[in-house]
PDB file of C-alpha atoms in Angstrom:
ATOM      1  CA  UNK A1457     -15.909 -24.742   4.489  1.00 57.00           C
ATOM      2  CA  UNK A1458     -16.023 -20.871   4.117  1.00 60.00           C
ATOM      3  CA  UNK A1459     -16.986 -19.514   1.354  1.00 82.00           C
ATOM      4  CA  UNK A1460     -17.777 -15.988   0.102  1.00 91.00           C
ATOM      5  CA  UNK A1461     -20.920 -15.254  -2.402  1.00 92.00           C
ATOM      6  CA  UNK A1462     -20.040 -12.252  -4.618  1.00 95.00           C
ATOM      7  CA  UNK A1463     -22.511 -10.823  -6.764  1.00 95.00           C
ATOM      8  CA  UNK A1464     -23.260 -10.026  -9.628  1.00 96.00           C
ATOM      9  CA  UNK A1465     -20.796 -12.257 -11.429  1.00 94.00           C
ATOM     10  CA  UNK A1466     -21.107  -9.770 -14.326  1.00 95.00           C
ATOM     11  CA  UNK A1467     -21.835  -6.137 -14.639  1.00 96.00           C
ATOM     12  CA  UNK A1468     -22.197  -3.739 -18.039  1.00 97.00           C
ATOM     13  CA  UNK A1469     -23.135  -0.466 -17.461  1.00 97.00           C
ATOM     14  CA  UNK A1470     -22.820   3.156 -19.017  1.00 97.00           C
ATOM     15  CA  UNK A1471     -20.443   5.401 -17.845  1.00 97.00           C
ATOM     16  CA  UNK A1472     -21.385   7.476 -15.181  1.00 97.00           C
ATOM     17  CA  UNK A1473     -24.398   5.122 -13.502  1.00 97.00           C
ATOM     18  CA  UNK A1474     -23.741   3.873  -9.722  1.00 98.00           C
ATOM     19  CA  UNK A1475     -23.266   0.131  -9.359  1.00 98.00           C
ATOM     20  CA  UNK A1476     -22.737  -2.144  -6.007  1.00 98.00           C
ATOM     21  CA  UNK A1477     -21.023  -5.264  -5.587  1.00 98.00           C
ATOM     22  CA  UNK A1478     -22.277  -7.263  -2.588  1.00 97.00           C
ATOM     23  CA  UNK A1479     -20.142 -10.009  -0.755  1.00 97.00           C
ATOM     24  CA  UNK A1480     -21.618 -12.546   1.634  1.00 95.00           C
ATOM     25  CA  UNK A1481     -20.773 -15.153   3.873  1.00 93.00           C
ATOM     26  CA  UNK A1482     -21.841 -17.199   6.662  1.00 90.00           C
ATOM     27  CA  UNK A1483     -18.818 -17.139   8.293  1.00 89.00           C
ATOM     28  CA  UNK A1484     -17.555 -14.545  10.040  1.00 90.00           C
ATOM     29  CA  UNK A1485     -14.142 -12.585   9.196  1.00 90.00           C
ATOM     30  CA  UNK A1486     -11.555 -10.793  10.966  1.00 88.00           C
ATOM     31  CA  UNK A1487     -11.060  -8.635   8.422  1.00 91.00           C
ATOM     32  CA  UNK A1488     -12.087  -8.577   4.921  1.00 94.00           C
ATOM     33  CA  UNK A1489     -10.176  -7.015   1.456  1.00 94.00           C
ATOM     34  CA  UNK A1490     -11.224  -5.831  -1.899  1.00 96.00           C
ATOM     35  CA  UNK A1491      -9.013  -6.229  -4.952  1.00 96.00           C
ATOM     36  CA  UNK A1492      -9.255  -5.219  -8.321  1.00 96.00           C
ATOM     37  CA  UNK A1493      -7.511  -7.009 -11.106  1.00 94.00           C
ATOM     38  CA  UNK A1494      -6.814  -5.963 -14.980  1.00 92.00           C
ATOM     39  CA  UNK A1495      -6.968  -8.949 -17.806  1.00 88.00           C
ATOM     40  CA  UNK A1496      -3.672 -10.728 -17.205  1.00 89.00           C
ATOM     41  CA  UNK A1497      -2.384  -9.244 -14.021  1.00 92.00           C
ATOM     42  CA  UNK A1498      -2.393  -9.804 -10.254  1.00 93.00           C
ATOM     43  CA  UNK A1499      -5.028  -8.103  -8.417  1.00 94.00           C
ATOM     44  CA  UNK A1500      -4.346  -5.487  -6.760  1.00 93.00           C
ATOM     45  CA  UNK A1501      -5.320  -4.167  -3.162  1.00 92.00           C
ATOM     46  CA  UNK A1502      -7.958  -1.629  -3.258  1.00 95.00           C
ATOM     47  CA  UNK A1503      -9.046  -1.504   1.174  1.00 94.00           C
ATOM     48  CA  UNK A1504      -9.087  -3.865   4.239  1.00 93.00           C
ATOM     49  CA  UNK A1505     -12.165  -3.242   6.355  1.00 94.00           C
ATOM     50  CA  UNK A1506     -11.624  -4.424  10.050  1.00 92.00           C
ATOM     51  CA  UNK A1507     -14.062  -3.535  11.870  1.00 93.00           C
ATOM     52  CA  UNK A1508     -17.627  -4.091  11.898  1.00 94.00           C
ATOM     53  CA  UNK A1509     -19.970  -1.736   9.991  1.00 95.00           C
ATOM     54  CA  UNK A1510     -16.887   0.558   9.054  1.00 95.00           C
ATOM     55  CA  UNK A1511     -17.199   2.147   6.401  1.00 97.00           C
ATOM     56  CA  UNK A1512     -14.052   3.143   3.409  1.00 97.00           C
ATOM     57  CA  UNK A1513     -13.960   5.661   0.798  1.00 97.00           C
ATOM     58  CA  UNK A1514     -11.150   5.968  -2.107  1.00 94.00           C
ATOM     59  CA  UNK A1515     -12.307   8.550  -4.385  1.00 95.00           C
ATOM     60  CA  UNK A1516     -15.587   7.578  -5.817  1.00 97.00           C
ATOM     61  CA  UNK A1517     -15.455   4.030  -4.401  1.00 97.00           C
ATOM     62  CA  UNK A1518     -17.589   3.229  -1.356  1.00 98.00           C
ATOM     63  CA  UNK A1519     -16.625   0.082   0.760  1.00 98.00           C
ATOM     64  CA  UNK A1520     -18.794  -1.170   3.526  1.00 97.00           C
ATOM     65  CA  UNK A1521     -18.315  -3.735   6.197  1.00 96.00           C
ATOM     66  CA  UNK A1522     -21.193  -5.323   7.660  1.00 95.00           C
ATOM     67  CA  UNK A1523     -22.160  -5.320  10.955  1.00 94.00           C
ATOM     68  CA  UNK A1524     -21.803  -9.145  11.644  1.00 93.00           C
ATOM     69  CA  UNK A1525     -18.386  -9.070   9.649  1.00 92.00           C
ATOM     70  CA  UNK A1526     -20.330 -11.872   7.574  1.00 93.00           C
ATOM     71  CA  UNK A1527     -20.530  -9.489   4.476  1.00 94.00           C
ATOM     72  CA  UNK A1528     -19.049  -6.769   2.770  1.00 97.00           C
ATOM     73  CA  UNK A1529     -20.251  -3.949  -0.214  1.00 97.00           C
ATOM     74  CA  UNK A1530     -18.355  -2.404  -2.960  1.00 98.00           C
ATOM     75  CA  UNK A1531     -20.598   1.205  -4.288  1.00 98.00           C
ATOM     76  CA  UNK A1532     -18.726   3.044  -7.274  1.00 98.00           C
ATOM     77  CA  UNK A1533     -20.313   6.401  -7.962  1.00 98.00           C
ATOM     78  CA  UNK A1534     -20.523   7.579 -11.722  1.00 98.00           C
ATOM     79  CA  UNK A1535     -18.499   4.900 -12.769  1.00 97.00           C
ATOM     80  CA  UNK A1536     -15.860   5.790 -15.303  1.00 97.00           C
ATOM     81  CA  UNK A1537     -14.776   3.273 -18.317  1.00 96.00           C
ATOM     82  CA  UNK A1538     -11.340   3.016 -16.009  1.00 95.00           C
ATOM     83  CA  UNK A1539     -13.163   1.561 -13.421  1.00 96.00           C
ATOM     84  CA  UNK A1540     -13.565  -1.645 -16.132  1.00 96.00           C
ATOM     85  CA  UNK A1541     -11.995  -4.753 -14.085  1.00 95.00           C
ATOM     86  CA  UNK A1542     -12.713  -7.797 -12.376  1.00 95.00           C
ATOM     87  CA  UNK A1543     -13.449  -6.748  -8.190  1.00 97.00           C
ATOM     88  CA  UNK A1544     -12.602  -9.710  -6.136  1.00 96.00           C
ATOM     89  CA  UNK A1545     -13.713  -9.579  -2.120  1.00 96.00           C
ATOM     90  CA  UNK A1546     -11.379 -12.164  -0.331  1.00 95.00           C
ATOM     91  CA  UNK A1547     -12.022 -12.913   3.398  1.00 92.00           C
ATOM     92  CA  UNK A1548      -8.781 -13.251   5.752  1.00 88.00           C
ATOM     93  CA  UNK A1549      -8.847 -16.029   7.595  1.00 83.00           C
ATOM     94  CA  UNK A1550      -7.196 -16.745  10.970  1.00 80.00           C
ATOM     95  CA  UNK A1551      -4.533 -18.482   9.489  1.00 78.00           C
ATOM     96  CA  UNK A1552      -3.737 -15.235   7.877  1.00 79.00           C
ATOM     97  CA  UNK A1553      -4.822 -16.604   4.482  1.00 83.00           C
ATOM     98  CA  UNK A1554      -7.298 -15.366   2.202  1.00 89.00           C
ATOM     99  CA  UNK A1555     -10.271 -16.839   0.653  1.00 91.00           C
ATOM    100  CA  UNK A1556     -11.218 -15.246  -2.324  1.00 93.00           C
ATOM    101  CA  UNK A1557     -14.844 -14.904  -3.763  1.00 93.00           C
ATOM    102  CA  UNK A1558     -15.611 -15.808  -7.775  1.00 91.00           C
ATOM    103  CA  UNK A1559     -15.440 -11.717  -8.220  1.00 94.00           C
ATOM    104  CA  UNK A1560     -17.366  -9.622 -10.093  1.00 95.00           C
ATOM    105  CA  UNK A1561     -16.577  -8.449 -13.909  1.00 95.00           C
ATOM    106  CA  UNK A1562     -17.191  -5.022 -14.331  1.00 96.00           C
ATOM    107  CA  UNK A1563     -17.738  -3.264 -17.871  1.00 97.00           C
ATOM    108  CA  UNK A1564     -18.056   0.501 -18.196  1.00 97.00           C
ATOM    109  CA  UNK A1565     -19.010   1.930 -21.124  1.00 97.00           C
ATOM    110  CA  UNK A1566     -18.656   4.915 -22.974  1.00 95.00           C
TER     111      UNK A1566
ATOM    112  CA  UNK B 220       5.392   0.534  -1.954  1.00 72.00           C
ATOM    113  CA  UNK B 221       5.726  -2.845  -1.883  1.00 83.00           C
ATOM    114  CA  UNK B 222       6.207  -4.748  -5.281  1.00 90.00           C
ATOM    115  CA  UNK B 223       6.261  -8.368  -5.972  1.00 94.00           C
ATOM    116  CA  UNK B 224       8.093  -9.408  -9.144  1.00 95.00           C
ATOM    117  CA  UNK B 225       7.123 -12.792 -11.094  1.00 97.00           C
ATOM    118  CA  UNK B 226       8.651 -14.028 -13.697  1.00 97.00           C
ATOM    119  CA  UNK B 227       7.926 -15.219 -16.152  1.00 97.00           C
ATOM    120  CA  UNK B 228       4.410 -13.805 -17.347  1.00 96.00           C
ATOM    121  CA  UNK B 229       4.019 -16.042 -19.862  1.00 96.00           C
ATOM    122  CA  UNK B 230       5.651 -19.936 -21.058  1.00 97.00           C
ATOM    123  CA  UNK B 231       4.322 -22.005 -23.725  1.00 97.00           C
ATOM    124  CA  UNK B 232       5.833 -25.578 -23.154  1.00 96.00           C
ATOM    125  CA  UNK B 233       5.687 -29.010 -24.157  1.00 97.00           C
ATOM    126  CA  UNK B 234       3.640 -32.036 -22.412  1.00 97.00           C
ATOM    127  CA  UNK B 235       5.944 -33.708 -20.047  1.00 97.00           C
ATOM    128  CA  UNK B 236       8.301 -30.984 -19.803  1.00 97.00           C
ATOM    129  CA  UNK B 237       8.891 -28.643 -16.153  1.00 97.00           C
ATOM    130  CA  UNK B 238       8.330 -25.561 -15.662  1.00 98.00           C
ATOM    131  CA  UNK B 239       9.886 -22.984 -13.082  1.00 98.00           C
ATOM    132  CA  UNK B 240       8.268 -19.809 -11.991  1.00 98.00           C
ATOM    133  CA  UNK B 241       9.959 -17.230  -9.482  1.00 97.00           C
ATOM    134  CA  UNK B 242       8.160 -15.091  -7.198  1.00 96.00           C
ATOM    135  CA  UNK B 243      10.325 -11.852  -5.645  1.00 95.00           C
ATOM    136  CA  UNK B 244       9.372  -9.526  -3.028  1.00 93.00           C
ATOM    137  CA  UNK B 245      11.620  -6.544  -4.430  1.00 92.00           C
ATOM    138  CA  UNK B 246      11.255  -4.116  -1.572  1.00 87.00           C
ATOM    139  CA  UNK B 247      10.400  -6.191   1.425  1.00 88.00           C
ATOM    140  CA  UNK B 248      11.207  -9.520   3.268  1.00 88.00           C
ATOM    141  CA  UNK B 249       8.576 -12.048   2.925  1.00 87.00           C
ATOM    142  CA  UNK B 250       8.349 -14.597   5.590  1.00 81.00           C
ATOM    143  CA  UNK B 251       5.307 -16.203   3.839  1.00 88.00           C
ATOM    144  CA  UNK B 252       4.327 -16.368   0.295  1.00 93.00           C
ATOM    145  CA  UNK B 253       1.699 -17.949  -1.442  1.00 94.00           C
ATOM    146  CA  UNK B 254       0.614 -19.418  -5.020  1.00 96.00           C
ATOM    147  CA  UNK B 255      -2.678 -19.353  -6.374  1.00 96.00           C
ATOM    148  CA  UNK B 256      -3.997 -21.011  -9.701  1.00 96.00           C
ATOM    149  CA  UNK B 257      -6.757 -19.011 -11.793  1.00 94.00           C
ATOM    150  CA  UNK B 258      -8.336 -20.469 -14.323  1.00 87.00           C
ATOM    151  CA  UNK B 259     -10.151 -18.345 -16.878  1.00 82.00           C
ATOM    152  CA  UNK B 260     -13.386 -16.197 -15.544  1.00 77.00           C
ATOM    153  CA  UNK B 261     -13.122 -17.545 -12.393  1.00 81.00           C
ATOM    154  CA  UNK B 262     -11.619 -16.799  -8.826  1.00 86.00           C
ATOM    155  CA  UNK B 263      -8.357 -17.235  -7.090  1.00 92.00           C
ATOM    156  CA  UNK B 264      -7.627 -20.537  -5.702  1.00 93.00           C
ATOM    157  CA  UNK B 265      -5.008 -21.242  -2.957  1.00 93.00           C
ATOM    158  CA  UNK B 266      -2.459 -23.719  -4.022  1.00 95.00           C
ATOM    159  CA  UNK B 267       0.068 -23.895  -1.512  1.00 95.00           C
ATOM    160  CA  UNK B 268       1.587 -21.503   1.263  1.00 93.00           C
ATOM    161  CA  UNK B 269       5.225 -21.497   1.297  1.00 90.00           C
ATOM    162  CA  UNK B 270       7.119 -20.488   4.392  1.00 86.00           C
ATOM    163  CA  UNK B 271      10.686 -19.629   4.364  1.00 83.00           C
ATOM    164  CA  UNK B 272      13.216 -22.219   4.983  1.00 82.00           C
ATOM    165  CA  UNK B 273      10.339 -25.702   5.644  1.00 84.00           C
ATOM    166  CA  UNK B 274       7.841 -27.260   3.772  1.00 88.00           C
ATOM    167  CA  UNK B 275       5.004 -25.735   1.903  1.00 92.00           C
ATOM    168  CA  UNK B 276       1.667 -26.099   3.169  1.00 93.00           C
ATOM    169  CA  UNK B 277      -0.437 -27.245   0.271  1.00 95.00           C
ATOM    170  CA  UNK B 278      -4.152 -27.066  -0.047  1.00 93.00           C
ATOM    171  CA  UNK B 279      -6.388 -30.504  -0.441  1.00 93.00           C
ATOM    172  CA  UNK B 280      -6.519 -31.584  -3.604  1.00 93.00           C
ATOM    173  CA  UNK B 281      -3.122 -30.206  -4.520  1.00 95.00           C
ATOM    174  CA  UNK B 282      -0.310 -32.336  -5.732  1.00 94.00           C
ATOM    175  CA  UNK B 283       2.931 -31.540  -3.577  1.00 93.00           C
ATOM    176  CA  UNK B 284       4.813 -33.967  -6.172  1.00 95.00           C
ATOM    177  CA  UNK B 285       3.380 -32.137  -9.250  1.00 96.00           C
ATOM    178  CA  UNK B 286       3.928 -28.740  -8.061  1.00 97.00           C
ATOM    179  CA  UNK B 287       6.873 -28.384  -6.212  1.00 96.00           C
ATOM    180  CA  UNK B 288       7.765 -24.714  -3.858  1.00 94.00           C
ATOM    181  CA  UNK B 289      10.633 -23.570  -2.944  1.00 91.00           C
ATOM    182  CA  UNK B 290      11.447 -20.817  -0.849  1.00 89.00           C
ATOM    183  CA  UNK B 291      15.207 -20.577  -0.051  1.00 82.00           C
ATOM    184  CA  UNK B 292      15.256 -16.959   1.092  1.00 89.00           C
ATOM    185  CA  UNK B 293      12.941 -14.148   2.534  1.00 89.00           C
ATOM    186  CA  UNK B 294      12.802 -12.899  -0.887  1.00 92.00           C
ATOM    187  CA  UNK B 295      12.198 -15.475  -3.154  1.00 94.00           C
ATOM    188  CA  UNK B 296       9.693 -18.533  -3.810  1.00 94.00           C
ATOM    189  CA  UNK B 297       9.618 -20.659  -6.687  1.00 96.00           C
ATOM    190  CA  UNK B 298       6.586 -23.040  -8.195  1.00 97.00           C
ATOM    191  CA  UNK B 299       8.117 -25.728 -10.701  1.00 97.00           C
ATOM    192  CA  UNK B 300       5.182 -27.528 -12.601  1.00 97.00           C
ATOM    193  CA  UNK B 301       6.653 -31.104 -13.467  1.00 97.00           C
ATOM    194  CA  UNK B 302       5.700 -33.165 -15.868  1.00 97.00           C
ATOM    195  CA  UNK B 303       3.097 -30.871 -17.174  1.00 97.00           C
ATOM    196  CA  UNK B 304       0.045 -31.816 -19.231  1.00 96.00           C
ATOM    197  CA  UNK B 305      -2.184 -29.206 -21.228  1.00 96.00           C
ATOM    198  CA  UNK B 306      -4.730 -29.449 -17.636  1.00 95.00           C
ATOM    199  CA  UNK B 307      -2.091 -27.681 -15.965  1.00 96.00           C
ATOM    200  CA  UNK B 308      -2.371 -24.801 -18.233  1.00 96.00           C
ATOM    201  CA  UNK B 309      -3.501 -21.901 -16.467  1.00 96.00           C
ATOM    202  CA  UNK B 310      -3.098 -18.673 -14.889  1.00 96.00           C
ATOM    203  CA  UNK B 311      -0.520 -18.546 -11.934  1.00 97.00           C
ATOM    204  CA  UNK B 312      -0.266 -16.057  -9.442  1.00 97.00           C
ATOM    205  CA  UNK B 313       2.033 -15.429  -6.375  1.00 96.00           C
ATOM    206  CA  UNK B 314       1.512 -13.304  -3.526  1.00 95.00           C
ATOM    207  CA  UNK B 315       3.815 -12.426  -0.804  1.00 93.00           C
ATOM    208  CA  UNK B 316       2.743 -11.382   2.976  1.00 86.00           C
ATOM    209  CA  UNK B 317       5.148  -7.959   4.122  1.00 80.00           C
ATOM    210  CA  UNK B 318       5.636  -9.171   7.937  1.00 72.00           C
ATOM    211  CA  UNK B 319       5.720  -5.209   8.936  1.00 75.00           C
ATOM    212  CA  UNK B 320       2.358  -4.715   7.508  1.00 70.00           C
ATOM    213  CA  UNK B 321       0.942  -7.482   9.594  1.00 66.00           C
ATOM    214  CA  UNK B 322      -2.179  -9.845   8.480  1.00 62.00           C
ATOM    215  CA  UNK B 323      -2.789  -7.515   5.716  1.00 68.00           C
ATOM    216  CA  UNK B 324       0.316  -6.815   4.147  1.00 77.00           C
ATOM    217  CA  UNK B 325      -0.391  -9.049   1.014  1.00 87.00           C
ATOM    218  CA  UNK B 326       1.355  -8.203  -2.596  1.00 92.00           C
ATOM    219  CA  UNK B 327       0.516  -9.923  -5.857  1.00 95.00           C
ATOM    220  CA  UNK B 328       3.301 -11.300  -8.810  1.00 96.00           C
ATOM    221  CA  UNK B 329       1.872  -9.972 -12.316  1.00 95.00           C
ATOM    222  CA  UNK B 330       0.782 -13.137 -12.634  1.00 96.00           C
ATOM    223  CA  UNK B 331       1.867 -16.241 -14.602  1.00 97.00           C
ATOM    224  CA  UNK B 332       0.239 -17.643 -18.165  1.00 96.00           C
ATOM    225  CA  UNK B 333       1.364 -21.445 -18.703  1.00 97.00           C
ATOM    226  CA  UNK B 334       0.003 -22.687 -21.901  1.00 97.00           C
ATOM    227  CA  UNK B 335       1.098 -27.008 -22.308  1.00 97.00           C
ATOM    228  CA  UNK B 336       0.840 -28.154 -25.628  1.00 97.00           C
TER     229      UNK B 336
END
């Protein structure tokens, strides 16, 4: 069974500090995504990473691939109270389905 | 861009009663689309992929009696909840795969609240 390890589950910190979100797996990916999803919404698509080690910016969000394609990190520079959300990594399998990790709640403060 | 429409976003019904939910790619034809059940503070989980015109593929555990897909067009997929019982309440969620945008080309419904009482 693959799974994906996201941590932390939970995150509160003060606007502008830097924060990472780590996702891990012993299985290897094709490709791997990053969503972001608001208190009763869908999540929405924030990157795909493809290729191993590659690395992703969008605006003060930093998304890593590893090497191995076995793990994946989210960085978000001076974080900003809009950044509040829950950050789900989800693995794409070779069906062409995802496998979501348990994501990570993020709280920014003012 | 690409925008999936689900509706509705929220049902309150009665134990023993059905309930439909319709997932719409607006923009885009959707060979493949997919429900997922999310129960509060935790992850996505797979229910079922439906493909256009056969059978859903449903994940173990998953009760292809209880939750029956449909998906009758490249634009449209629907998740009836039979005979529902408060367990069922939860958080539904559709997405729908954009075949020009390959592998990646996923799009997620607003999402689904089902409260049984």
């Amino acid at each position: 069974t693959q799974l994906l390890e996201q941590s932390p589950q939970f995150l509160s910190i003060q606007e502008g500090e830097n924060l990472t979100v780590y996702c891990n797996s012993s299985s290897v990916f094709s490709s791997l995504q990053w969503y972001r999803q608001e208190p009763g919404e869908g999540p929405v698509l924030l990157v795909t990473v493809v290729t191993g080690g590659e690395v992703k910016k969008l605006k003060r969000l930093t998304f890593q691939f590893g090497d191995a394609r076995k793990d994946s990190s989210l960085h978000i520079t001076a974080a900003q109270p809009g950044d509040t959300g829950l950050y789900l990594c989800a693995g794409v399998l070779p069906s062409g389905n995802l496998i979501f990790g348990k994501g990570t709640k993020l709280s920014v403060k003012p | 861009g690409a925008v999936v429409s689900q509706h509705p976003s929220w049902v309150i019904c009665k134990s023993g009663t059905s309930v439909k939910i319709e997932c719409r790619s607006l923009d885009f034809q959707a060979t493949t689309m997919f429900w997922y059940r999310q129960f509060p503070k935790q992850s996505l989980m797979l229910m079922a992929t439906s493909n256009e015109g056969s059978k859903a593929t449903y994940e173990q555990g998953v009760e292809k009696d209880k939750f029956l897909i449909n998906h009758a067009s490249l634009t449209l997929s629907t998740l009836t909840v039979t005979s529902a019982h408060p367990e069922d309440s939860s958080f539904y969620i559709c997405s729908a795969r954009d075949i020009k945008q390959g592998v990646w080309g996923y799009t997620f419904g607003s999402g689904t609240r089902l409260t049984v009482v």
